[in-house]
Short mmCIF file of C-alpha atoms in Angstrom, two decimals:
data_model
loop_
_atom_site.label_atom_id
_atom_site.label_comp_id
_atom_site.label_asym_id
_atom_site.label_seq_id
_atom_site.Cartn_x
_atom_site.Cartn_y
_atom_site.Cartn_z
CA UNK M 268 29.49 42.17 49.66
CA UNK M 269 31.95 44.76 47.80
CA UNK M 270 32.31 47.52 50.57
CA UNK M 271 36.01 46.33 51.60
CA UNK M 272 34.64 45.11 55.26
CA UNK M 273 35.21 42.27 56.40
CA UNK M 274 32.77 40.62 59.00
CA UNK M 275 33.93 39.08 62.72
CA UNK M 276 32.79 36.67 64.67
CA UNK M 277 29.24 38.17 65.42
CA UNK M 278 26.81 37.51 63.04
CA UNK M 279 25.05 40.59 64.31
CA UNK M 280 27.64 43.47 63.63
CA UNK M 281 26.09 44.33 60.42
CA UNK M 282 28.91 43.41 58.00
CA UNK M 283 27.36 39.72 57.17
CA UNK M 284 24.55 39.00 54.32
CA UNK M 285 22.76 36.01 55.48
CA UNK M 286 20.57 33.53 53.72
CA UNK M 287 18.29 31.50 54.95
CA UNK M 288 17.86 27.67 53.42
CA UNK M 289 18.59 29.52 50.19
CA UNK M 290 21.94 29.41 47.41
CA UNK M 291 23.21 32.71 46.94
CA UNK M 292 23.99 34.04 43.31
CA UNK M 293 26.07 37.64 42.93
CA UNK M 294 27.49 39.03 40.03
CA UNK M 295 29.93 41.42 40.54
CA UNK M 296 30.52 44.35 37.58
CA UNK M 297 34.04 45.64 37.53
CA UNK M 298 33.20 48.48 35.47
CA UNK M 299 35.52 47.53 32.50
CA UNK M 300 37.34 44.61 31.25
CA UNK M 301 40.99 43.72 33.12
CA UNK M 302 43.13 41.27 34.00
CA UNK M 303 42.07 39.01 37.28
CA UNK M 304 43.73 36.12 38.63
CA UNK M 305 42.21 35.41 42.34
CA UNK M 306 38.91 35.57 43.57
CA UNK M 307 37.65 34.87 47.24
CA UNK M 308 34.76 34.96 49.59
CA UNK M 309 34.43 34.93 53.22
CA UNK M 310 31.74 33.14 55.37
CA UNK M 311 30.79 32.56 58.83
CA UNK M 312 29.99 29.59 60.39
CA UNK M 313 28.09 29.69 63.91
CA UNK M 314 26.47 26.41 64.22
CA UNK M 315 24.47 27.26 67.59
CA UNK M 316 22.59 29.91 65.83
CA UNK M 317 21.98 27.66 62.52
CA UNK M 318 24.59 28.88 60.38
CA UNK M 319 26.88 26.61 58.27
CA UNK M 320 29.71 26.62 55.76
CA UNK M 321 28.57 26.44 52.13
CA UNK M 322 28.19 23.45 50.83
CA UNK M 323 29.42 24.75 47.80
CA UNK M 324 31.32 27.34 45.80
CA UNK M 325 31.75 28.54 42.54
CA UNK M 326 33.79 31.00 41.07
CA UNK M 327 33.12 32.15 37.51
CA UNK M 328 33.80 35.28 35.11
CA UNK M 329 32.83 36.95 32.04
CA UNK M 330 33.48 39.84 29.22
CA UNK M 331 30.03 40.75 28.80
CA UNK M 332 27.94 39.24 31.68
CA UNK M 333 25.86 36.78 29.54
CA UNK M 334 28.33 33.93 28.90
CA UNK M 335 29.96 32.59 32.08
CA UNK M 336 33.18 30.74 32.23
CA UNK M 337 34.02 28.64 35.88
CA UNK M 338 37.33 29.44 37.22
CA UNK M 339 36.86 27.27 39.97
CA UNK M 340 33.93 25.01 41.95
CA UNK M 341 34.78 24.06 45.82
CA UNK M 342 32.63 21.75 47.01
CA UNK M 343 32.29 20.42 50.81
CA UNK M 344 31.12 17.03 51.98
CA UNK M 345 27.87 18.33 53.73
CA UNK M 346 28.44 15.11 56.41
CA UNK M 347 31.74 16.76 57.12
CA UNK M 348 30.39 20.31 58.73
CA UNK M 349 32.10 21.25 62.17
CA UNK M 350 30.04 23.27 64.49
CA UNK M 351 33.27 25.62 65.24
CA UNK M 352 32.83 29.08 65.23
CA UNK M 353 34.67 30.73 62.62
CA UNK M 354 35.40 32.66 60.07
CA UNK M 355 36.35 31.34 56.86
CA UNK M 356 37.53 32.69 53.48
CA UNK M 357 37.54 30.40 50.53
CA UNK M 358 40.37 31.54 47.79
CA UNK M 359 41.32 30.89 44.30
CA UNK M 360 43.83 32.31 42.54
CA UNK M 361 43.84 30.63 38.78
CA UNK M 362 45.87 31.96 35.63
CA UNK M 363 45.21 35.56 34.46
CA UNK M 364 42.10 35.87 32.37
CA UNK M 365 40.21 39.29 31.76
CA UNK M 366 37.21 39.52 32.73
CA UNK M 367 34.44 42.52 33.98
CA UNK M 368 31.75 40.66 35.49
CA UNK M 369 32.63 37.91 38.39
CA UNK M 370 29.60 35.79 39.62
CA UNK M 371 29.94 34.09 42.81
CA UNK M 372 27.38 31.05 43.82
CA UNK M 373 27.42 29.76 46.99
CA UNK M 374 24.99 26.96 48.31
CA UNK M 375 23.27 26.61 51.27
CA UNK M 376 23.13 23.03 52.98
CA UNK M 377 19.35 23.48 53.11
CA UNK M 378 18.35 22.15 56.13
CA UNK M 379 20.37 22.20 59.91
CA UNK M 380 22.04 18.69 60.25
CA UNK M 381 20.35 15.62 61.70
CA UNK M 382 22.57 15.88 65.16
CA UNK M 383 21.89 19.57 65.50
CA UNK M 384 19.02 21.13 67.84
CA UNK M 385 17.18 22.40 64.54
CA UNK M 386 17.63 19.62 62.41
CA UNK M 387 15.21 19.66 59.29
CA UNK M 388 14.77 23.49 59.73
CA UNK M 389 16.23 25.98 57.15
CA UNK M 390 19.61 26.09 57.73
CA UNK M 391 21.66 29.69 56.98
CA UNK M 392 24.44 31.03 55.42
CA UNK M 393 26.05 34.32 56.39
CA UNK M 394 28.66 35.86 53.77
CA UNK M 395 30.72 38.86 53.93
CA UNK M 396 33.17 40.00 50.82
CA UNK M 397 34.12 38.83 47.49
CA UNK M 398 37.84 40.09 46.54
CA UNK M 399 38.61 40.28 43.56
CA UNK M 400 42.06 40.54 42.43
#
């Protein structure tokens, strides 16, 4: 999620992380403390092979990786998921704050929708790189 490569439009190319009916929690260590102002994260969303936008995301950062500040929560209407394929990228830039750990949570809508072929089954998420500028 931090090698610089962003994934396409097959899930299968190698440069997605998926998750399956689970949230996904990474924390991100910059190596020192310095000055940020945007953060992003990019997602795929392939509804014919059970993989959906996050239902939510949140953005937050830290000096020493214990205490957590939130820069930012997006949050989707789970009724409102398209079934387009796409690739999405969710950004935020917010005043400049310094920071050297970033933790990025997105959640997974759980379960495939009820108008969907797998409804009620685990439903994934597929994310490629947090940017951190």
């Amino acid at each position: 999620m931090t090698d610089g490569i962003l994934g396409g439009m097959s899930f299968t190319n190698g440069t997605w992380i998926g998750f399956e009916g689970e949230d996904c929690e990474a924390v991100v260590d910059l190596g020192s403390r310095k000055t940020i102002q945007e953060i992003s994260l990019g997602y795929l969303v392939n509804a014919a092979s059970w993989i959906f936008e996050p239902t939510q995301i949140v953005f937050e950062v830290s000096a020493d990786g214990k205490q957590f500040s939130c820069v930012d929560r997006w949050t989707k209407d789970p009724k409102s998921r398209d079934q387009e394929t796409r690739v999405g990228r969710y950004t935020k830039p917010f005043q400049p704050v310094e920071a050297r750990y970033v933790k990025v949570t997105a959640r997974n809508p759980g379960t495939c929708p009820p108008n969907h072929p797998g409804k009620g089954s685990n439903a994934w998420i597929f994310l490629d790189e947090i940017l951190v500028r």
